Amino acid sequence: MCGIVGYTGPQSAVTPLIEGLRRLEYRGYDSAGIALGTSDKLFVEKKAGKLSNLESALGSVPAVHSGIGHTRWATHGGPTDRNAHPHLDNEGKLAVIHNGIIENYSELKAELEKHGHKFQSETDTESVAHLLSDLRKEHNGNLTIAMREAVKRLRGSFTLLAVHADQPDLIVGVRRNSPLVVGLGDGENFMASDVAAFIEYTKRAVELGQDEVVTITPTSISITDLEGNALKPREYQITWDAEAAQKGGYPHFMLKEIFEQPKAVADTLLGRMIDGRISLDELNLSDAELKSLQKIVVLACGTAYHAGLVAKYAIEKWAHIPVEVELASEFRYRDPIVDKNTLVIAISQSGETMDTLMALRHAKEFGARVLAVCNTNSSTIPRESDAVIYTHAGPEIAVASTKALLTQIVATFLIGLHLAEVRGSLNSSQVSEIYNEMLELPSKLEQILETVEPLRELTRKFTEKNTVLFLGRHVGFPVALEGALKLKELAYIHAEGFAGGELKHGPIALIEEGTPVIAIVPNTHEHGLDEKMLSNIQEVRARGAKVIAIASEGIEIPGAAHIIRIPNSPQMLQPVLATVPLQVFAYEMACARGTDVDQPRNLAKSVTVE
Ligand code: F6R
């Protein structure tokens, strides 16, 4: 939510700022703005709407060498020019950009107004600009000290960057519960919400902890805590390349990311079996600790939650440990029954989702060990966890998650297999057999992607529909939920996912003549799962539904109007394959309906507010 970028160095700052904002636009696109560090007064331009509006509004821009830029996902104050960041002090010399929420902004505003400050916007952020302005004066023009003192007065979550016209080459930043990374260049330095913003210029990054204040100039970086104690920069190398953050010839990031799934899954599996055993050294838990685990709790939101639902089936079956899957946004309000014998698995692509972060902190208070499954290096969730398994999906830029989901499922499968191995619930040949099946997933995904053309055509038949229902059983149920979520967020169509068995308990009333129902047909006869889904298909068809079945080769589906074939796999692995046609379906539907595929309305990629 909100993307932030700062640049100081020899380049004309507008170029890295606008490029950086383009790469961060996935974080919010309600407005965009920049402030450039010209001495005397700052040059500021900001516009409601997408970055392109700002670009069109930028006339001749002063060729100055530092500045800050912001792309907004609105929280306090509507998406207008006035509420767009940067926000200024009354002299127009100090500019602030912000990601997060300042919870005590009304108190601050009342106090600052009493001291004569005039507010221009309805945002929470503007109070920080005025506060910093006063504190800077109190501290002899030292913006770093002013930032430290300002932060002591703020409640909430925030990343803040500030510049002042009197020292235009110097940018000060701070973070609390929202992301900020520094990029170390050669004679130039960057700050941003995400490395994608500066990946083109440098691969050297510095991570920042909670309440750390960082000051950059073209040739220096200094980090302190809120008391002013110097901290050593923790540098790391960025492994993603600049190309990975480009569309690479695809019309949308989402389509590119759908097609990257075979590689993403292969990369996540790479090197995970050594000498016939699952290798997960990063787990950081001894075999004795793994054996003493009594419960696993998965915490996640949205698509990552669906990965957790799939994981439950696999881990319970393979490792015989009870698994609860919780919406992170709800978990934190409960008094959960977790303790030191509980392993919490926090799943997050971005590693910054506030609800997941707060839920994992809540679990830690009860003594639980936390393992993150995350795609973003050095992000907050892995940093606050006891251990992390990184998925290797590469940067996911489209707001709708695709390749992250598949790699999250695969990573949790690896955890399940490792637990099963250590706890003796599967023997090594059973583990190897499942692992070898997983190794075949990338080529099966390739096969699906090579044959999506008919699905594209089929989708066009349904573009006028206002409701689409998804049915699944067992691991097909989370797939149904995911199919519905993708369609809602991309094509703005009312879509619901149901467990097949629940149909008769209410949802069947939604079926009318021509309602599209997408049914994920199980790959197994165990518990009569396949037959039960075939009965569901008959039931909805008898009431007028048009059934599209997603099924493995060879399974007959009487009553289905269309069948999308996927390669055979063991039932537990089917979600990795069955999800892909649903992603393509939602993508095609969005294209046909003319919605914004990569940046659906009202959404943002990284949800860093609660
Ligand atoms: C849906 C989607 C979201 C995210 C959710 C969690 O396509 O992308 O539902 O899955 O916001 O995000 P992360 O995984 O970054 O914690």
XYZ file of C-alpha atoms and ligand atoms in Angstrom:
626
model
C 0.000 0.000 0.000
C 1.716 3.098 -1.261
C 5.086 2.973 -2.944
C 7.928 5.186 -1.858
C 11.171 6.055 -3.599
C 14.018 8.452 -2.886
C 17.081 9.253 -4.975
C 20.236 11.289 -4.410
C 23.178 11.239 -6.813
C 24.482 12.633 -10.095
C 21.498 11.739 -12.323
C 18.637 14.106 -13.018
C 16.464 12.804 -10.168
C 13.208 12.770 -12.083
C 14.338 9.760 -14.143
C 15.065 7.252 -11.343
C 12.070 8.565 -9.408
C 9.556 8.046 -12.209
C 11.090 4.700 -13.174
C 11.025 3.661 -9.540
C 7.393 4.690 -9.188
C 6.507 2.728 -12.298
C 7.935 -0.388 -10.658
C 6.139 0.372 -7.411
C 2.796 1.296 -8.915
C 1.541 -2.188 -8.041
C 1.513 -0.976 -4.430
C -1.193 1.613 -5.086
C -2.337 3.783 -7.938
C -4.770 6.338 -6.544
C -2.311 9.201 -7.112
C 1.373 9.884 -7.686
C 3.702 12.745 -6.864
C 7.300 13.864 -6.625
C 9.281 16.522 -4.771
C 12.643 17.548 -6.168
C 15.317 19.028 -3.994
C 15.895 22.405 -5.603
C 17.444 24.828 -3.125
C 15.285 27.709 -1.969
C 11.930 25.976 -2.543
C 11.072 22.412 -3.504
C 9.681 21.584 -6.931
C 6.530 19.561 -6.320
C 4.059 17.979 -8.731
C 1.299 15.568 -7.769
C -1.770 14.237 -9.512
C -4.719 12.001 -8.706
C -4.947 8.787 -10.724
C -2.218 6.700 -12.221
C 1.402 7.595 -12.663
C 0.727 8.460 -16.300
C -1.334 11.458 -15.087
C 1.658 12.736 -13.173
C 3.942 12.185 -16.152
C 1.623 14.187 -18.415
C 1.465 16.980 -15.852
C 5.227 17.254 -15.482
C 6.236 20.075 -17.763
C 9.822 21.194 -17.727
C 11.384 19.715 -14.651
C 14.458 21.273 -13.026
C 17.544 19.132 -13.624
C 18.262 18.553 -9.958
C 19.889 15.570 -8.413
C 17.749 14.416 -5.539
C 14.118 13.943 -4.682
C 11.368 11.707 -3.408
C 8.380 10.112 -5.147
C 5.172 8.438 -4.034
C 2.404 6.321 -5.490
C -0.665 6.160 -3.250
C -3.285 3.695 -2.095
C -5.683 6.036 -0.324
C -6.549 5.525 3.345
C -7.168 8.929 4.972
C -8.621 11.368 2.472
C -9.969 10.552 -0.987
C -7.789 10.085 -4.067
C -7.473 13.754 -5.080
C -4.605 15.993 -6.198
C -4.624 17.701 -2.825
C -4.386 14.472 -0.858
C -1.649 13.108 -3.112
C 1.835 12.946 -1.579
C 4.310 14.616 -1.074
C 2.909 16.815 1.690
C 4.645 20.059 2.551
C 5.208 22.295 5.537
C 3.775 25.821 5.323
C 6.993 27.249 3.888
C 6.984 24.736 1.043
C 10.554 23.778 1.945
C 10.045 20.428 3.630
C 8.327 17.501 1.898
C 7.199 14.169 3.328
C 5.949 10.963 1.756
C 4.395 8.172 3.746
C 3.248 4.574 3.541
C 1.055 3.359 6.409
C -1.246 5.034 8.894
C -0.489 7.655 11.548
C -3.071 6.670 14.134
C -2.745 9.777 16.333
C -2.830 12.255 13.475
C -5.928 14.119 14.684
C -4.316 14.904 18.049
C -1.173 16.071 16.292
C -3.151 18.132 13.823
C -5.110 19.901 16.584
C -1.885 20.697 18.420
C -0.089 21.928 15.293
C -3.051 24.066 14.228
C -2.927 25.745 17.622
C 0.652 26.692 16.794
C -0.424 28.288 13.551
C 0.095 25.489 11.007
C -2.352 25.543 8.106
C -3.346 22.164 6.682
C -4.031 21.704 2.990
C -5.200 18.081 2.824
C -7.368 15.543 4.637
C -4.513 13.085 5.084
C -2.885 11.730 8.211
C 0.508 12.285 6.565
C 0.400 16.060 6.455
C 0.639 16.267 10.244
C 4.128 14.708 9.968
C 5.295 17.411 7.543
C 4.270 20.158 9.960
C 5.632 18.335 12.990
C 8.977 17.727 11.295
C 9.165 21.341 10.258
C 8.872 22.520 13.883
C 11.252 19.887 15.203
C 13.827 20.673 12.534
C 13.846 24.305 13.602
C 14.164 23.251 17.249
C 17.196 21.134 16.342
C 19.127 23.723 14.353
C 18.071 22.521 10.951
C 19.036 18.878 11.560
C 16.460 16.816 9.659
C 17.764 13.483 10.994
C 17.325 14.483 14.626
C 13.953 16.000 13.766
C 12.871 12.661 12.264
C 13.984 10.747 15.365
C 12.042 13.101 17.602
C 8.986 13.091 15.333
C 8.821 9.300 15.313
C 8.741 9.233 19.108
C 5.457 11.136 18.857
C 3.850 8.940 16.204
C 1.590 5.947 16.684
C 0.718 3.512 13.919
C 2.632 2.012 11.047
C 4.723 4.015 8.674
C 7.570 4.402 6.323
C 8.435 8.077 5.966
C 10.884 9.886 3.714
C 11.616 13.589 4.056
C 13.693 16.185 2.181
C 14.329 19.843 2.875
C 15.232 22.533 0.354
C 18.130 23.792 2.515
C 19.967 20.456 2.158
C 18.534 19.102 -1.063
C 21.011 16.206 -1.418
C 20.086 14.677 1.905
C 17.092 12.365 2.378
C 15.973 11.007 5.734
C 13.837 7.901 6.104
C 12.385 5.771 8.875
C 10.244 2.661 9.140
C 7.889 1.090 11.651
C 5.847 -1.926 10.511
C 6.069 -0.833 6.857
C 8.847 -1.651 4.411
C 11.896 0.440 3.495
C 15.169 -0.665 1.887
C 18.225 1.333 0.928
C 20.001 0.791 -2.395
C 23.727 1.506 -2.386
C 24.940 2.806 -5.728
C 28.241 4.140 -6.979
C 28.138 7.840 -6.030
C 24.357 7.624 -5.696
C 21.964 6.145 -3.152
C 18.322 5.137 -3.152
C 15.532 4.376 -0.720
C 12.370 2.532 -1.635
C 9.537 0.330 -0.424
C 10.859 -2.505 -2.537
C 14.149 -3.252 -4.303
C 12.279 -3.381 -7.626
C 12.394 0.440 -7.613
C 16.195 0.614 -7.987
C 17.186 -2.864 -9.168
C 18.246 -1.388 -12.515
C 20.940 0.711 -10.846
C 22.303 -1.437 -8.065
C 22.166 -4.926 -6.574
C 23.510 -3.809 -3.176
C 20.794 -3.275 -0.620
C 20.631 -2.518 3.085
C 17.797 -3.756 5.247
C 16.359 -1.598 7.986
C 14.869 -2.715 11.289
C 11.985 -1.292 13.276
C 12.325 2.366 14.257
C 15.652 2.788 12.497
C 16.317 6.207 11.017
C 18.435 6.347 7.892
C 20.048 9.367 6.261
C 21.497 9.200 2.762
C 23.523 11.574 0.608
C 25.095 10.620 -2.747
C 28.141 9.223 -0.973
C 27.058 8.287 2.517
C 24.535 6.334 4.518
C 24.060 6.489 8.270
C 21.588 4.556 10.379
C 20.651 5.217 13.981
C 18.076 4.051 16.470
C 15.652 6.564 17.958
C 18.172 7.515 20.652
C 20.744 8.441 18.031
C 22.998 5.397 18.559
C 24.786 4.534 15.310
C 23.892 1.141 13.814
C 25.928 -0.867 11.344
C 24.249 -1.144 7.901
C 23.212 -4.744 7.193
C 24.034 -5.115 3.526
C 22.798 -7.905 1.264
C 22.919 -8.730 -2.410
C 19.740 -8.588 -4.495
C 19.365 -11.801 -6.488
C 16.496 -10.711 -8.768
C 17.545 -9.141 -12.032
C 16.103 -6.026 -13.618
C 14.606 -8.018 -16.482
C 12.520 -10.063 -14.052
C 10.719 -6.860 -13.119
C 9.814 -6.059 -16.776
C 6.946 -7.391 -18.885
C 9.313 -9.164 -21.284
C 7.041 -8.868 -24.317
C 3.851 -9.983 -22.555
C 0.885 -7.586 -22.616
C 0.529 -7.841 -18.844
C 2.689 -8.817 -15.890
C 0.005 -11.277 -14.859
C 0.257 -13.252 -18.080
C 4.031 -13.251 -17.865
C 3.832 -14.490 -14.298
C 1.351 -17.235 -15.225
C 3.828 -18.433 -17.848
C 6.720 -18.262 -15.380
C 5.072 -20.843 -13.130
C 6.886 -23.949 -14.403
C 10.232 -22.301 -13.663
C 9.069 -20.854 -10.340
C 7.951 -24.289 -9.151
C 11.178 -25.901 -10.401
C 13.273 -23.256 -8.629
C 11.389 -23.742 -5.366
C 12.043 -27.499 -5.558
C 15.667 -27.131 -6.582
C 18.126 -28.898 -4.291
C 15.471 -29.930 -1.808
C 16.326 -33.627 -1.797
C 19.835 -34.638 -0.833
C 20.846 -38.278 -0.307
C 17.243 -39.365 -0.380
C 16.130 -36.947 2.341
C 14.238 -33.655 2.135
C 16.713 -30.867 2.760
C 15.247 -27.878 4.630
C 18.174 -26.701 6.731
C 16.659 -23.226 7.089
C 13.875 -24.692 9.259
C 16.102 -24.044 12.245
C 14.323 -26.710 14.297
C 16.045 -29.844 15.540
C 14.576 -33.268 14.862
C 13.674 -33.447 18.575
C 11.747 -30.187 18.313
C 9.961 -31.348 15.170
C 8.996 -34.576 16.916
C 7.585 -32.697 19.902
C 5.314 -30.497 17.787
C 1.677 -30.992 18.656
C 0.038 -28.653 16.240
C 0.636 -26.433 13.236
C -1.203 -23.167 12.730
C -1.022 -21.548 9.306
C -1.539 -17.778 9.179
C -2.112 -15.989 5.899
C -4.432 -13.752 3.877
C -6.135 -13.996 0.490
C -4.425 -16.236 -1.997
C -1.733 -17.189 0.512
C -4.536 -18.419 2.792
C -5.651 -20.728 -0.002
C -2.113 -22.136 -0.134
C -2.468 -22.774 3.593
C -5.755 -24.642 3.073
C -4.061 -26.949 0.572
C -1.152 -27.430 2.995
C -3.545 -28.631 5.692
C -4.622 -31.639 3.633
C -1.043 -32.573 2.787
C 0.608 -32.059 6.173
C -2.136 -33.835 8.097
C -2.038 -36.798 5.730
C 1.726 -37.094 5.474
C 2.959 -35.959 8.895
C -0.080 -36.781 11.080
C -0.034 -33.410 12.845
C -3.214 -31.382 13.275
C -3.122 -28.257 11.118
C -5.361 -25.239 11.629
C -5.492 -22.621 8.890
C -6.419 -19.171 10.058
C -7.187 -15.910 8.341
C -4.465 -13.740 9.825
C -6.852 -10.796 10.048
C -9.081 -12.755 12.439
C -6.494 -14.755 14.379
C -5.084 -11.751 16.162
C -8.347 -10.949 17.893
C -8.598 -14.398 19.464
C -7.048 -16.056 22.464
C -5.528 -18.843 20.420
C -4.548 -22.168 21.909
C -0.923 -22.113 20.836
C 2.248 -22.677 22.840
C 5.872 -23.699 22.418
C 4.817 -27.004 20.890
C 2.952 -25.197 18.124
C 4.639 -24.366 14.860
C 3.112 -21.320 13.200
C 3.631 -21.114 9.457
C 3.148 -17.556 8.195
C 2.683 -17.562 4.416
C 3.198 -14.310 2.542
C 4.436 -13.420 -0.914
C 5.370 -9.863 0.005
C 6.463 -10.530 3.564
C 4.858 -7.212 4.465
C 1.143 -7.995 4.868
C 0.208 -6.200 8.064
C -2.503 -8.655 9.129
C -0.119 -11.592 8.812
C 2.626 -9.723 10.607
C 0.366 -8.793 13.511
C -0.971 -12.351 13.722
C 2.511 -13.839 13.861
C 3.496 -11.409 16.619
C 0.358 -12.454 18.498
C 1.308 -16.133 18.139
C 4.819 -15.421 19.374
C 3.431 -13.874 22.535
C 1.996 -17.309 23.319
C 5.390 -18.937 22.817
C 4.833 -20.442 19.357
C 7.763 -20.941 16.978
C 7.203 -19.122 13.685
C 8.314 -20.295 10.280
C 7.767 -17.904 7.366
C 7.106 -19.075 3.819
C 7.927 -15.972 1.858
C 8.930 -14.761 -1.587
C 10.591 -11.473 -0.693
C 14.078 -11.484 0.714
C 14.678 -9.646 3.962
C 11.099 -8.447 4.231
C 9.521 -7.923 7.647
C 7.687 -11.241 8.114
C 10.791 -13.428 7.610
C 12.833 -11.033 9.703
C 10.441 -11.412 12.606
C 10.118 -15.188 12.240
C 12.353 -17.818 13.808
C 13.060 -19.309 10.399
C 12.159 -18.805 6.762
C 11.762 -20.945 3.686
C 11.960 -18.688 0.658
C 9.872 -19.491 -2.369
C 11.731 -18.770 -5.581
C 8.977 -17.255 -7.686
C 10.964 -14.111 -8.528
C 9.309 -10.706 -8.398
C 5.522 -10.860 -8.647
C 4.397 -7.485 -9.950
C 0.788 -8.080 -11.036
C -1.519 -7.349 -8.140
C -3.275 -10.709 -8.528
C -1.074 -13.447 -7.155
C -0.324 -16.410 -9.426
C 3.167 -17.900 -9.347
C 3.524 -17.046 -5.654
C 0.589 -19.344 -4.845
C 2.017 -22.337 -6.668
C 5.394 -21.950 -5.018
C 3.784 -21.480 -1.595
C 1.921 -24.764 -2.037
C 5.122 -26.512 -3.089
C 7.085 -25.052 -0.150
C 4.478 -26.220 2.361
C 4.502 -29.665 0.731
C 8.250 -29.801 1.352
C 7.650 -28.892 4.992
C 5.008 -31.645 5.219
C 7.338 -34.230 3.714
C 10.206 -33.235 5.971
C 7.989 -33.495 9.048
C 6.712 -36.879 7.883
C 10.266 -38.092 7.419
C 11.467 -36.891 10.826
C 8.388 -38.104 12.682
C 8.428 -41.436 10.878
C 4.903 -41.209 9.485
C 6.230 -41.848 5.952
C 9.233 -43.986 5.108
C 11.961 -42.703 2.837
C 10.666 -44.448 -0.254
C 7.204 -42.935 0.247
C 8.761 -39.485 0.656
C 10.904 -39.969 -2.466
C 7.909 -41.123 -4.453
C 5.927 -37.980 -3.608
C 8.958 -35.761 -4.142
C 9.581 -37.324 -7.552
C 5.958 -36.647 -8.498
C 6.523 -33.036 -7.469
C 9.543 -32.858 -9.735
C 7.214 -33.606 -12.647
C 5.002 -30.618 -11.898
C 7.025 -28.089 -13.940
C 6.726 -30.120 -17.157
C 3.021 -30.741 -16.503
C 2.549 -27.008 -16.014
C 4.301 -26.444 -19.348
C 1.808 -28.819 -20.966
C -1.135 -26.898 -19.519
C 0.279 -23.597 -20.716
C 0.861 -24.966 -24.200
C -2.816 -25.838 -24.505
C -4.561 -22.781 -23.060
C -5.751 -21.462 -26.421
C -9.130 -23.279 -26.427
C -9.678 -22.057 -22.887
C -9.167 -18.492 -24.049
C -11.828 -18.942 -26.709
C -14.154 -20.635 -24.268
C -13.840 -17.768 -21.790
C -15.218 -15.350 -24.363
C -18.545 -17.216 -24.239
C -19.029 -16.221 -20.624
C -18.012 -12.580 -20.602
C -21.565 -11.309 -20.170
C -22.247 -13.440 -17.081
C -22.595 -11.722 -13.746
C -22.141 -14.743 -11.508
C -19.760 -17.676 -11.743
C -19.655 -20.469 -9.181
C -16.713 -22.765 -8.458
C -17.013 -26.199 -6.891
C -14.317 -28.388 -5.393
C -13.837 -31.155 -2.879
C -10.798 -32.045 -0.756
C -7.808 -30.073 -2.140
C -10.055 -28.980 -4.986
C -12.008 -26.841 -2.500
C -9.195 -24.286 -1.964
C -8.697 -24.330 -5.734
C -12.375 -23.364 -6.114
C -11.914 -20.541 -3.605
C -8.865 -19.318 -5.490
C -10.638 -19.482 -8.863
C -13.442 -17.336 -7.446
C -11.046 -14.838 -5.862
C -9.137 -14.404 -9.121
C -12.334 -13.786 -11.070
C -13.667 -11.286 -8.537
C -10.530 -9.220 -8.315
C -9.677 -9.242 -12.021
C -12.971 -9.210 -13.873
C -15.189 -7.693 -11.145
C -17.621 -10.577 -11.507
C -19.484 -11.978 -8.574
C -17.868 -15.353 -7.996
C -18.071 -17.848 -5.147
C -16.167 -21.000 -4.361
C -17.957 -23.819 -2.567
C -17.124 -27.210 -1.169
C -19.114 -29.643 -3.317
C -20.726 -31.162 -0.224
C -22.083 -27.791 0.854
C -24.012 -27.243 -2.343
C -27.253 -28.699 -1.047
C -26.979 -26.692 2.160
C -27.798 -23.447 0.421
C -25.662 -22.407 -2.550
C -27.606 -24.514 -5.039
C -30.354 -21.880 -4.815
C -28.060 -19.557 -6.783
C -28.162 -21.747 -9.869
C -30.380 -20.575 -12.689
C -30.534 -21.211 -16.419
C -27.085 -20.662 -17.890
C -25.156 -20.001 -14.625
C -21.555 -21.011 -15.276
C -20.275 -23.533 -12.719
C -16.620 -24.490 -12.807
C -16.087 -27.867 -11.173
C -12.684 -29.185 -10.160
C -13.004 -32.932 -10.548
C -10.927 -34.889 -7.999
C -8.217 -37.157 -9.231
C -9.041 -39.989 -6.942
C -11.671 -42.570 -6.266
C -10.650 -42.620 -2.585
C -13.682 -41.859 -0.356
C -15.700 -41.776 -3.603
C -14.461 -38.214 -4.145
C -14.617 -38.297 -7.937
C -18.107 -39.809 -7.974
C -19.372 -37.255 -5.499
C -18.192 -34.417 -7.682
C -19.770 -36.066 -10.733
C -23.059 -36.132 -8.794
C -22.656 -32.432 -7.964
C -22.217 -31.756 -11.661
C -25.463 -33.570 -12.406
C -27.274 -31.680 -9.662
C -26.322 -28.236 -10.918
C -26.798 -29.194 -14.534
C -30.327 -30.390 -13.781
C -31.025 -26.851 -12.568
C -29.743 -25.200 -15.709
C -26.034 -24.625 -14.949
C -23.455 -24.682 -17.734
C -20.687 -26.821 -16.303
C -17.031 -26.369 -17.149
C -15.066 -29.248 -15.650
C -11.372 -29.154 -14.860
C -10.303 -32.781 -14.955
C -7.395 -35.079 -15.584
C -7.074 -36.883 -18.864
C -9.184 -40.006 -19.130
C -11.920 -39.150 -16.625
C -15.356 -39.106 -18.202
C -17.583 -36.239 -17.145
C -21.175 -36.759 -18.209
C -23.116 -33.512 -18.169
C -20.187 -31.145 -18.562
C -20.666 -28.568 -21.319
C -16.880 -28.115 -21.565
C -13.934 -30.040 -20.179
C -10.523 -28.505 -19.563
C -7.977 -31.278 -19.370
C -4.969 -31.181 -17.094
C -2.244 -33.840 -16.816
C -2.671 -36.648 -14.308
C -1.133 -36.285 -10.894
C -1.678 -37.660 -7.411
C -4.718 -35.971 -5.864
C -2.632 -34.028 -3.313
C -0.622 -32.325 -6.074
C -3.626 -31.522 -8.241
C -4.076 -27.926 -6.951
C -0.749 -26.916 -8.483
C -2.102 -27.915 -11.896
C -5.824 -27.212 -11.582
C -5.303 -23.604 -10.485
C -3.640 -22.613 -13.743
C -6.693 -22.837 -16.049
C -8.610 -20.785 -13.495
C -5.941 -18.093 -13.559
C -6.130 -18.030 -17.353
C -9.931 -17.953 -17.223
C -9.889 -14.905 -14.928
C -7.165 -13.235 -16.990
C -9.073 -13.707 -20.256
C -12.316 -12.594 -18.695
C -10.627 -9.417 -17.434
C -9.146 -8.708 -20.877
C -12.493 -9.294 -22.562
C -14.291 -7.021 -20.105
C -11.620 -4.361 -20.448
C -10.621 -4.163 -16.797
C -7.146 -3.255 -15.659
C -5.488 -6.650 -15.373
C -2.311 -5.740 -13.542
C -3.825 -3.075 -11.349
C -7.439 -3.969 -10.547
C -9.536 -1.241 -9.021
C -9.355 -0.552 -5.281
C -6.558 -3.067 -4.713
C -2.855 -2.908 -3.998
C -0.278 -5.635 -4.071
C 1.141 -5.316 -0.644
C -1.431 -4.698 2.058
C 0.567 -2.898 4.710
C -2.396 -1.493 6.581
C -4.803 -3.470 8.738
C -4.952 -12.110 -4.506
C -3.834 -11.578 -3.753
C -4.014 -11.310 -2.299
C -2.756 -11.707 -1.517
C -2.893 -11.310 -0.045
C -1.697 -11.725 0.773
O -4.603 -12.325 -5.840
O -2.783 -11.332 -4.279
O -5.135 -11.964 -1.792
O -2.558 -13.084 -1.638
O -3.046 -9.915 0.033
O -0.530 -11.147 0.318
P 0.889 -11.675 0.739
O 1.058 -13.039 0.183
O 1.871 -10.697 0.175
O 0.907 -11.693 2.247
